[in-house]
C-alpha positions as protocol buffer text, in pm:
chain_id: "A"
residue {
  index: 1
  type: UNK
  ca { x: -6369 y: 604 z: -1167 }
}
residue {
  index: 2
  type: UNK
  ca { x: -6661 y: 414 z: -1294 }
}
residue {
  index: 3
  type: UNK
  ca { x: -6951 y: 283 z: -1099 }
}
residue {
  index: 4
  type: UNK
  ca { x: -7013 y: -76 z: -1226 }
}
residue {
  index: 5
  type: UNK
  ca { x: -7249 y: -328 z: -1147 }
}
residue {
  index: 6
  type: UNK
  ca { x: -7202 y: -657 z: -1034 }
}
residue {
  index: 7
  type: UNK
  ca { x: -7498 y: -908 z: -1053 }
}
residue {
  index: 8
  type: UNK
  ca { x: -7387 y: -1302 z: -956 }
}
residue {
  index: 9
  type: UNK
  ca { x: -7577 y: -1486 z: -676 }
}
residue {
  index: 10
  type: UNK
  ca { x: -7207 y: -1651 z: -615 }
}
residue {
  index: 11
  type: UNK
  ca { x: -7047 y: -1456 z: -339 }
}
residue {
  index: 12
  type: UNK
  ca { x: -6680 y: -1570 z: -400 }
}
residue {
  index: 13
  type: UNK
  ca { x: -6718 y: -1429 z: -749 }
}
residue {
  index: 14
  type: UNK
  ca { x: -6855 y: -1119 z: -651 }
}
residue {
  index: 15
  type: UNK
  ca { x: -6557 y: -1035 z: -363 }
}
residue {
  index: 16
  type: UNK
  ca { x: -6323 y: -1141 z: -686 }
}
residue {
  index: 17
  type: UNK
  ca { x: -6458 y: -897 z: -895 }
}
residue {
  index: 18
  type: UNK
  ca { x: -6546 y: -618 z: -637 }
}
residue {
  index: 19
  type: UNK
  ca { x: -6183 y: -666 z: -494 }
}
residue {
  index: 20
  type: UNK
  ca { x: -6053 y: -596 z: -815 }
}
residue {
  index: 21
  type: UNK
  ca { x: -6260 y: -330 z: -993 }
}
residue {
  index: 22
  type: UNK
  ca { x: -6207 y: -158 z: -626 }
}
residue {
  index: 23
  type: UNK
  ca { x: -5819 y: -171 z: -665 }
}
residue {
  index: 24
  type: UNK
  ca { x: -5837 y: -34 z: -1023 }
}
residue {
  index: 25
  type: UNK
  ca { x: -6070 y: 304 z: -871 }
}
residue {
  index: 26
  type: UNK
  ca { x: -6371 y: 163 z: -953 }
}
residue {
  index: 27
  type: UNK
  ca { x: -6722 y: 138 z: -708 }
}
residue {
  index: 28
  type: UNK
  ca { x: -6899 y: -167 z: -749 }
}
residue {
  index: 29
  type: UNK
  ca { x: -7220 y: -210 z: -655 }
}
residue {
  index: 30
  type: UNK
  ca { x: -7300 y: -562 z: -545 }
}
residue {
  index: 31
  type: UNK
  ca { x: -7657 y: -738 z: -585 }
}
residue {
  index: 32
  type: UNK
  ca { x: -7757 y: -1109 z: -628 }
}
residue {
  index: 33
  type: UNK
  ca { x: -8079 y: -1160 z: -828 }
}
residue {
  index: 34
  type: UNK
  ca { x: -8227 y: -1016 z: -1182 }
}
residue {
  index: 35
  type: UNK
  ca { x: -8471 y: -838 z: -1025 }
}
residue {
  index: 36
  type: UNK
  ca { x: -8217 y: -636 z: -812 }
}
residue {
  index: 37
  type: UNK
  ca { x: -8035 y: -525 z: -1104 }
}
residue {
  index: 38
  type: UNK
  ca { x: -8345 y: -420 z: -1267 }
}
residue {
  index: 39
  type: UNK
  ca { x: -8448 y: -241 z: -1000 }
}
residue {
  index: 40
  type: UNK
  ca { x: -8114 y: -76 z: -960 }
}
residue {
  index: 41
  type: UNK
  ca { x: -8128 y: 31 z: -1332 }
}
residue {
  index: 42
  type: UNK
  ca { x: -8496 y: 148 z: -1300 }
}
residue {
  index: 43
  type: UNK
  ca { x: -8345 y: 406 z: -985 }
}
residue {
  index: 44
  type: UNK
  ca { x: -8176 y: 700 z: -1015 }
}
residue {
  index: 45
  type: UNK
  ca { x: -7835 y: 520 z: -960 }
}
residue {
  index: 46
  type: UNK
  ca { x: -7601 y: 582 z: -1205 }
}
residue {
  index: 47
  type: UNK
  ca { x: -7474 y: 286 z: -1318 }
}
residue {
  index: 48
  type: UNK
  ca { x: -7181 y: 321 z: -1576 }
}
residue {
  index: 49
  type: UNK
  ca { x: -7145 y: -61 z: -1678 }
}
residue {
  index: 50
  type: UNK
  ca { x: -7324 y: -394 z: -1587 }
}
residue {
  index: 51
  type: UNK
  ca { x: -7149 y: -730 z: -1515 }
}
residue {
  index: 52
  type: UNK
  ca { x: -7435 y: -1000 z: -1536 }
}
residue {
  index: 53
  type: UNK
  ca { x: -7429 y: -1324 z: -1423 }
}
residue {
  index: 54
  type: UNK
  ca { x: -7645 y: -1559 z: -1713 }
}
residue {
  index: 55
  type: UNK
  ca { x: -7748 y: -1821 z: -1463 }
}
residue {
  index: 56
  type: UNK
  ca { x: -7934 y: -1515 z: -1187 }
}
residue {
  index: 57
  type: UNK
  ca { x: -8241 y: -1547 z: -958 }
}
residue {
  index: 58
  type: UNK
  ca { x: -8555 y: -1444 z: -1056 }
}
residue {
  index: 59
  type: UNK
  ca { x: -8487 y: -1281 z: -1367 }
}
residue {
  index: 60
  type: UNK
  ca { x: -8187 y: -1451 z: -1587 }
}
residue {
  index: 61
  type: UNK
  ca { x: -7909 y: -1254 z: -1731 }
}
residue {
  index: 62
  type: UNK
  ca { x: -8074 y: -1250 z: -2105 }
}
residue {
  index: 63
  type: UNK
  ca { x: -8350 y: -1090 z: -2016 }
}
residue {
  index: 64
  type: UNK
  ca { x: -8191 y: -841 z: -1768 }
}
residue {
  index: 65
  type: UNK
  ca { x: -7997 y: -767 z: -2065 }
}
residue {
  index: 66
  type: UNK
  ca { x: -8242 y: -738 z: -2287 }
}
residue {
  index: 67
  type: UNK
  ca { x: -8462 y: -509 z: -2047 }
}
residue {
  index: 68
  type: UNK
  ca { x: -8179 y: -279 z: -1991 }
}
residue {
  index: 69
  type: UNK
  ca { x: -8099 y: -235 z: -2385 }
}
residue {
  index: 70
  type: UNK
  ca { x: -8474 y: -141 z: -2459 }
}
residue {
  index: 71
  type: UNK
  ca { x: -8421 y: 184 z: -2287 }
}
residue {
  index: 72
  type: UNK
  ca { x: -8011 y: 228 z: -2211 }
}
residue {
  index: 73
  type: UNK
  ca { x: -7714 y: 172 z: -2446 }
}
residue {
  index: 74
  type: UNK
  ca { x: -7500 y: 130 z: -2107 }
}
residue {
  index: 75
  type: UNK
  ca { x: -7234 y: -105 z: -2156 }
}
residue {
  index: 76
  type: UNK
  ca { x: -7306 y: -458 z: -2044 }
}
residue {
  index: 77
  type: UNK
  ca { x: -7080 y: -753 z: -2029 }
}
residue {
  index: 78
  type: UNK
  ca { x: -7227 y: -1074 z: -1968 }
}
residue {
  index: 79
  type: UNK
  ca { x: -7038 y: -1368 z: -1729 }
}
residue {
  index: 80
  type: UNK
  ca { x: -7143 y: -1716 z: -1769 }
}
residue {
  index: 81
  type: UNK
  ca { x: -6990 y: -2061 z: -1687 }
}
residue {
  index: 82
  type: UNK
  ca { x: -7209 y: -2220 z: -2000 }
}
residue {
  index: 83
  type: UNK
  ca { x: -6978 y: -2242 z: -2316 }
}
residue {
  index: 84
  type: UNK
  ca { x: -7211 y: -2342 z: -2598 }
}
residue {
  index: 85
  type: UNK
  ca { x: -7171 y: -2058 z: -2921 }
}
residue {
  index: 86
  type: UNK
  ca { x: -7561 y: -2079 z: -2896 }
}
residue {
  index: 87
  type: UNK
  ca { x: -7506 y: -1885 z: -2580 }
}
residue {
  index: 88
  type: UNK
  ca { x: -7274 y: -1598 z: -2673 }
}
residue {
  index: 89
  type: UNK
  ca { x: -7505 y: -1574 z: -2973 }
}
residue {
  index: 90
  type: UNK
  ca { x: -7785 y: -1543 z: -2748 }
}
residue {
  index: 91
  type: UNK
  ca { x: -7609 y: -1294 z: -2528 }
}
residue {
  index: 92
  type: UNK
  ca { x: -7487 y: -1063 z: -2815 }
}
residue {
  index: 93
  type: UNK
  ca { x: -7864 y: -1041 z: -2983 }
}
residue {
  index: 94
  type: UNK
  ca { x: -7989 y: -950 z: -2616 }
}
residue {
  index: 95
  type: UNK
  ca { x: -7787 y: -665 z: -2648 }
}
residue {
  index: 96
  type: UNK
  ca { x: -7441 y: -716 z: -2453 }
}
residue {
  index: 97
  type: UNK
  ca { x: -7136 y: -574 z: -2517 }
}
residue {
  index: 98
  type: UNK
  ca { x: -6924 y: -833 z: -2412 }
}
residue {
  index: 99
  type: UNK
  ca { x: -6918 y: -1220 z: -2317 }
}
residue {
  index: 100
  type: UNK
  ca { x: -6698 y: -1363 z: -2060 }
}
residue {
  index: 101
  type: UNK
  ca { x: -6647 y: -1732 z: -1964 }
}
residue {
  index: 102
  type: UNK
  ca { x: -6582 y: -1861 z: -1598 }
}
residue {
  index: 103
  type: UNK
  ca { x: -6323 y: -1929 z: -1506 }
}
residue {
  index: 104
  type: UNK
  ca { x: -6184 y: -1635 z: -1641 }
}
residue {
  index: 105
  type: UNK
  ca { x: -5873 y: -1480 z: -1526 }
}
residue {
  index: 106
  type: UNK
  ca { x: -5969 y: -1102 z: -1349 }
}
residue {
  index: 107
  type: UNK
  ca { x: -5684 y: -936 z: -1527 }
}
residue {
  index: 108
  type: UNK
  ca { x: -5841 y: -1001 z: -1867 }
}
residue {
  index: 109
  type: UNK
  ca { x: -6221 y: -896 z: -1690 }
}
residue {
  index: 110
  type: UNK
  ca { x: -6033 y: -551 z: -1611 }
}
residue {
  index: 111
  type: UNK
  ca { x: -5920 y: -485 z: -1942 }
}
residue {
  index: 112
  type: UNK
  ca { x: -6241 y: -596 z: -2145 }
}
residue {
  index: 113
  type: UNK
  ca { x: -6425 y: -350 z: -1842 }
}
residue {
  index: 114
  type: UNK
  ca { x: -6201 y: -58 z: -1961 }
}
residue {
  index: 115
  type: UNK
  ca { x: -6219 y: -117 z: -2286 }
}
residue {
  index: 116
  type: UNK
  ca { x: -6588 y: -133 z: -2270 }
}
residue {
  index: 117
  type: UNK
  ca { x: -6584 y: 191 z: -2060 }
}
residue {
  index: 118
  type: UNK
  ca { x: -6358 y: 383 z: -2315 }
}
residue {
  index: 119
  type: UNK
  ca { x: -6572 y: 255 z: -2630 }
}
residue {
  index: 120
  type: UNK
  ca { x: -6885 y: 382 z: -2453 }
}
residue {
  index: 121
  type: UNK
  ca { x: -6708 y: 716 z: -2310 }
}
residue {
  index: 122
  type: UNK
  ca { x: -6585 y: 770 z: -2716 }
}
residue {
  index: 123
  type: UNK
  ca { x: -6942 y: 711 z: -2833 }
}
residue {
  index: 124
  type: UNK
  ca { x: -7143 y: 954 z: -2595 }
}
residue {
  index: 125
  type: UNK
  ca { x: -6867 y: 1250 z: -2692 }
}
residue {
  index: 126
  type: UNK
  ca { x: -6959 y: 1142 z: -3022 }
}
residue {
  index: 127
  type: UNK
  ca { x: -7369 y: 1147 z: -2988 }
}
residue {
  index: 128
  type: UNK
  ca { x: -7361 y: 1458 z: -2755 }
}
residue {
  index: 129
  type: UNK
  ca { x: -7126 y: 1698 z: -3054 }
}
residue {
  index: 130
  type: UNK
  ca { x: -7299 y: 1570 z: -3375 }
}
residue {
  index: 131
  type: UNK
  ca { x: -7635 y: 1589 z: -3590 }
}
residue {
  index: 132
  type: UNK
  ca { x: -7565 y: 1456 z: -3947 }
}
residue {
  index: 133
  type: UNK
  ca { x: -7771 y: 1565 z: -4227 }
}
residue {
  index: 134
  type: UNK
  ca { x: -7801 y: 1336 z: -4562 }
}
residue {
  index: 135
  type: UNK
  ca { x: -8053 y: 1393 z: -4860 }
}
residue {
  index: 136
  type: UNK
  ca { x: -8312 y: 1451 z: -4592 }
}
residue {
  index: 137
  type: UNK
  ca { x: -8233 y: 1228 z: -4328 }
}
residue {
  index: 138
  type: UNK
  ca { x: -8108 y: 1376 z: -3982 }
}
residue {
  index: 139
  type: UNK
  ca { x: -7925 y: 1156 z: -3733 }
}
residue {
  index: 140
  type: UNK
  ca { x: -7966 y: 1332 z: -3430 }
}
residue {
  index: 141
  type: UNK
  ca { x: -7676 y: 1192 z: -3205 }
}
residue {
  index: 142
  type: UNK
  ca { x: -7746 y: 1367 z: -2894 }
}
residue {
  index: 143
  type: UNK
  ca { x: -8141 y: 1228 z: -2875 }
}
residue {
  index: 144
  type: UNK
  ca { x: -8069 y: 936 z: -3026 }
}
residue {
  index: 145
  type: UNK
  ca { x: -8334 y: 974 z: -3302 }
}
residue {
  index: 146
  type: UNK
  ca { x: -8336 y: 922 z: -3694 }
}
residue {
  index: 147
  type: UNK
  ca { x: -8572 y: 1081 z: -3923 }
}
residue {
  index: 148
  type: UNK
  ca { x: -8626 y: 1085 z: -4291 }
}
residue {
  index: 149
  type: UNK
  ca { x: -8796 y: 1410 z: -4446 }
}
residue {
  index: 150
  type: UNK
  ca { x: -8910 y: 1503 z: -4119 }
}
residue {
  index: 151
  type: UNK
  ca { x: -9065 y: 1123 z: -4039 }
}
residue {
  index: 152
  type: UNK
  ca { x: -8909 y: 958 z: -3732 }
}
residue {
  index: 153
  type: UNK
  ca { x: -8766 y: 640 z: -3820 }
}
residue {
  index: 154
  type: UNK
  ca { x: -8762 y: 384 z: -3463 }
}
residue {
  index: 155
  type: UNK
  ca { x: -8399 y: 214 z: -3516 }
}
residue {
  index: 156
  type: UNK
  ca { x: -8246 y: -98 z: -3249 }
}
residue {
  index: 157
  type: UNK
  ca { x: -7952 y: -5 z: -3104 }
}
residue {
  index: 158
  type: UNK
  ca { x: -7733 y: -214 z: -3390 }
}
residue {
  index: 159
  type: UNK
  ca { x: -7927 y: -91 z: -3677 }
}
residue {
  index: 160
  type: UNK
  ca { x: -7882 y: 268 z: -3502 }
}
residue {
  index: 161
  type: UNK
  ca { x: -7461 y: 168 z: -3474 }
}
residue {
  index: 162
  type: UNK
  ca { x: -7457 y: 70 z: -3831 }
}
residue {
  index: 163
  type: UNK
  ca { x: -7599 y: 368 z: -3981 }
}
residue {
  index: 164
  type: UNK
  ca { x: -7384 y: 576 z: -3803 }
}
residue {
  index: 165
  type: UNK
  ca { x: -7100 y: 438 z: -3846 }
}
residue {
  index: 166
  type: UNK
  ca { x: -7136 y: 426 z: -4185 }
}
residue {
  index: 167
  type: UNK
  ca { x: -7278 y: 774 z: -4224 }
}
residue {
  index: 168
  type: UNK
  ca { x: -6948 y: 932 z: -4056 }
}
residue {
  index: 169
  type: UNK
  ca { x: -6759 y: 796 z: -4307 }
}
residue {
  index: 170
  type: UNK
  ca { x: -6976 y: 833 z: -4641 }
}
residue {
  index: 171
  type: UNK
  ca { x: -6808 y: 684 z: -4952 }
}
residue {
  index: 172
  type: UNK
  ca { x: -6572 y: 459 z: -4730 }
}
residue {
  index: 173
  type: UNK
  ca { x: -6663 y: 40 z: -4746 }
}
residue {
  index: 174
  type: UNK
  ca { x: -6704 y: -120 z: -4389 }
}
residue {
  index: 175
  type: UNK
  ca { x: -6608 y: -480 z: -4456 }
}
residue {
  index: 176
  type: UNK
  ca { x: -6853 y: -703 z: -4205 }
}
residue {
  index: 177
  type: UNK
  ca { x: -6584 y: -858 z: -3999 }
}
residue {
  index: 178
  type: UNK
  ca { x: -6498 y: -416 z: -3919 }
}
residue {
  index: 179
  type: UNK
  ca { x: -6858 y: -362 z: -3830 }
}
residue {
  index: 180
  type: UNK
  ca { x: -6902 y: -661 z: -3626 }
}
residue {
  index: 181
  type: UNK
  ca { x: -6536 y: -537 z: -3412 }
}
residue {
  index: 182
  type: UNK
  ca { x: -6714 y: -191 z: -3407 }
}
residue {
  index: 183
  type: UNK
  ca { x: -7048 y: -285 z: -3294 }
}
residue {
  index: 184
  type: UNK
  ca { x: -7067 y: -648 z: -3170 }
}
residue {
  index: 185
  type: UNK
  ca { x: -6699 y: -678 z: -3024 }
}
residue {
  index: 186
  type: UNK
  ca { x: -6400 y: -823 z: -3108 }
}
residue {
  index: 187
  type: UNK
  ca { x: -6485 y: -1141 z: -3004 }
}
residue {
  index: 188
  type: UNK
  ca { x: -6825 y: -1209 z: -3140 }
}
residue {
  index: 189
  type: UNK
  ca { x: -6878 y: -1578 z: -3233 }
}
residue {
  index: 190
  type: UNK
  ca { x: -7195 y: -1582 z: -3458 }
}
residue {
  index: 191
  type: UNK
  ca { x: -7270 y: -1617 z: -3815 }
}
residue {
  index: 192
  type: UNK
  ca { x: -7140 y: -1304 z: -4023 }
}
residue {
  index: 193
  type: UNK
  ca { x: -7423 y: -1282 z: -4215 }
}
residue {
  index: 194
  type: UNK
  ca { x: -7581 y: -1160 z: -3916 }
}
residue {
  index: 195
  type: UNK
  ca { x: -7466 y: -793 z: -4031 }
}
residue {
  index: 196
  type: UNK
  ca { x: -7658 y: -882 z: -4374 }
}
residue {
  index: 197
  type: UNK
  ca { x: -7987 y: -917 z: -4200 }
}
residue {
  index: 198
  type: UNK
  ca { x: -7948 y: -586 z: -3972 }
}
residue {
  index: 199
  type: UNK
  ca { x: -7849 y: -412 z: -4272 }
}
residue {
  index: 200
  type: UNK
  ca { x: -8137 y: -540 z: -4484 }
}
residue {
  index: 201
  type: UNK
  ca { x: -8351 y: -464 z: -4211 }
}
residue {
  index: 202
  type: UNK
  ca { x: -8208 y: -68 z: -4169 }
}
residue {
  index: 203
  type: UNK
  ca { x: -8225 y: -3 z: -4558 }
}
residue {
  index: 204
  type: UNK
  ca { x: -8602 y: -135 z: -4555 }
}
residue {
  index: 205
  type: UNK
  ca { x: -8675 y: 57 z: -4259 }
}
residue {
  index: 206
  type: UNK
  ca { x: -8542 y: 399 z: -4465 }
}
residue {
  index: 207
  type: UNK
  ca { x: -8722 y: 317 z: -4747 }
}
residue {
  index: 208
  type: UNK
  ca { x: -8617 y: 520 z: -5056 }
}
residue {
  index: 209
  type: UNK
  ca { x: -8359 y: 682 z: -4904 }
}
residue {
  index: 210
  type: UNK
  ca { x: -8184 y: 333 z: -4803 }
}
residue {
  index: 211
  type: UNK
  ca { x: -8195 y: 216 z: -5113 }
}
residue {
  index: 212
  type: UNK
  ca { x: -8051 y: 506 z: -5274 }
}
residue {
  index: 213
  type: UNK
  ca { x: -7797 y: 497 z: -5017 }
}
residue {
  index: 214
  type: UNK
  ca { x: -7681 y: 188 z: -4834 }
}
residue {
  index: 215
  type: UNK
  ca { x: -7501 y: 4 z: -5130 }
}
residue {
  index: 216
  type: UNK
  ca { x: -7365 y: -347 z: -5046 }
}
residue {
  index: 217
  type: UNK
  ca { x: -6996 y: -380 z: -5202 }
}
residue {
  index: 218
  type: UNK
  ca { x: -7010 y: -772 z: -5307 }
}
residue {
  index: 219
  type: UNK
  ca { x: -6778 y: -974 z: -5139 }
}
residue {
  index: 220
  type: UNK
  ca { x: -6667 y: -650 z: -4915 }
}
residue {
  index: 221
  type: UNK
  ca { x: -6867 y: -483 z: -4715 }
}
residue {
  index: 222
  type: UNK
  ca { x: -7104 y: -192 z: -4712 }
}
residue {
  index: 223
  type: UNK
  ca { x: -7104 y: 217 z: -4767 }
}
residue {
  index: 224
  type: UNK
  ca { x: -7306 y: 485 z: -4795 }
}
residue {
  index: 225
  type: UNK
  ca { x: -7292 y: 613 z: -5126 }
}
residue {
  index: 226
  type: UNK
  ca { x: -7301 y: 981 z: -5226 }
}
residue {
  index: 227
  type: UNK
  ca { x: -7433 y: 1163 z: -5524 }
}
């Protein structure tokens, strides 16, 4: 069972949602404005994923989003009735997980929830078992922190996702569509060379060591590349 937020200021959508995440085990918690979702994520509610309405009171969805991913890498999935690709592009650099249109059947909102909740549920096994050591950078999983020779390096979340995947798997090439499944979602709608710039911007945040290390693979991908 997962306890999952639901923030719409429609009613109808939220007894369609709660009705269903209920039936599948799950305990929503229902509110109806940004700043009741912010406040719920600034208690000490556990909240294991957030459903955001784009179009909210108060606060919109973006930037409830974009609050929440300064300080949480809880799974969010964002629900909108706007269609434009400038507004799942919008949501995924705010930080979500996910983007659902409305009308949207529930069925498919159920699967992209558990899907969401396994993905996270993998990741936090992951960060809380491993600290990965590289030519004098640490990846400490568990904290969530990156240094180089000792010197804390402060990461995004994506930039963060990219290293790591690609430091699990040193030597093997990530082609940009993989890392954009991995870390954006399957369904991400933007411009590809969006992984070029976060990957330009993670090598130039780790100096030396990124350029020693993150190697592009022209007309593949990306690796990590080992002495």
């Amino acid at each position: 069972m997962a306890r999952i937020l639901v923030a719409d200021d429609e009613s109808k959508i939220r007894r369609i949602i709660c009705d269903f995440l209920r039936r599948d085990g799950h305990e929503p918690i229902e509110v109806t404005t940004g700043k009741e979702a912010i406040d719920v994520f600034n208690s000490d509610l556990k909240i294991d994923l957030y459903l955001i309405d784009v179009m909210l009171p108060e606060i919109n969805g973006w930037d409830v989003c974009r609050q929440i991913r300064r300080n949480s890498s809880v799974p969010i999935i964002i629900i909108t009735a706007r269609c434009a690709e400038f507004d799942e592009i919008t949501g995924f650099e705010a930080g979500a997980d996910d983007f659902i249109k409305k009308p949207f059947s529930p069925t498919v909102l159920m699967k992209r929830i558990d899907v969401a909740l396994r993905r996270a549920k993998t990741e936090h096994t992951n960060a809380s078992s491993k600290i990965v050591s590289l030519d004098g950078l640490t990846m400490n999983n568990e904290a969530h922190e990156v240094t180089v020779n000792n010197t804390v390096i402060p990461l995004t979340l994506k930039e963060y996702k990219i290293l790591q995947k690609l430091i699990t798997s040193k030597s093997r090439v990530y082609t940009r569509e993989q890392l954009i499944d991995d870390i954006w979602g399957y369904d991400y709608v933007g411009d590809a060379r969006n992984v070029d710039s976060h990957v330009a911007r993670l090598r130039s945040k780790l100096g030396d060591w990124g350029e020693a290390h993150i190697k592009t693979v022209y007309g593949v991908g990306y690796k990590i590349e080992v002495d």
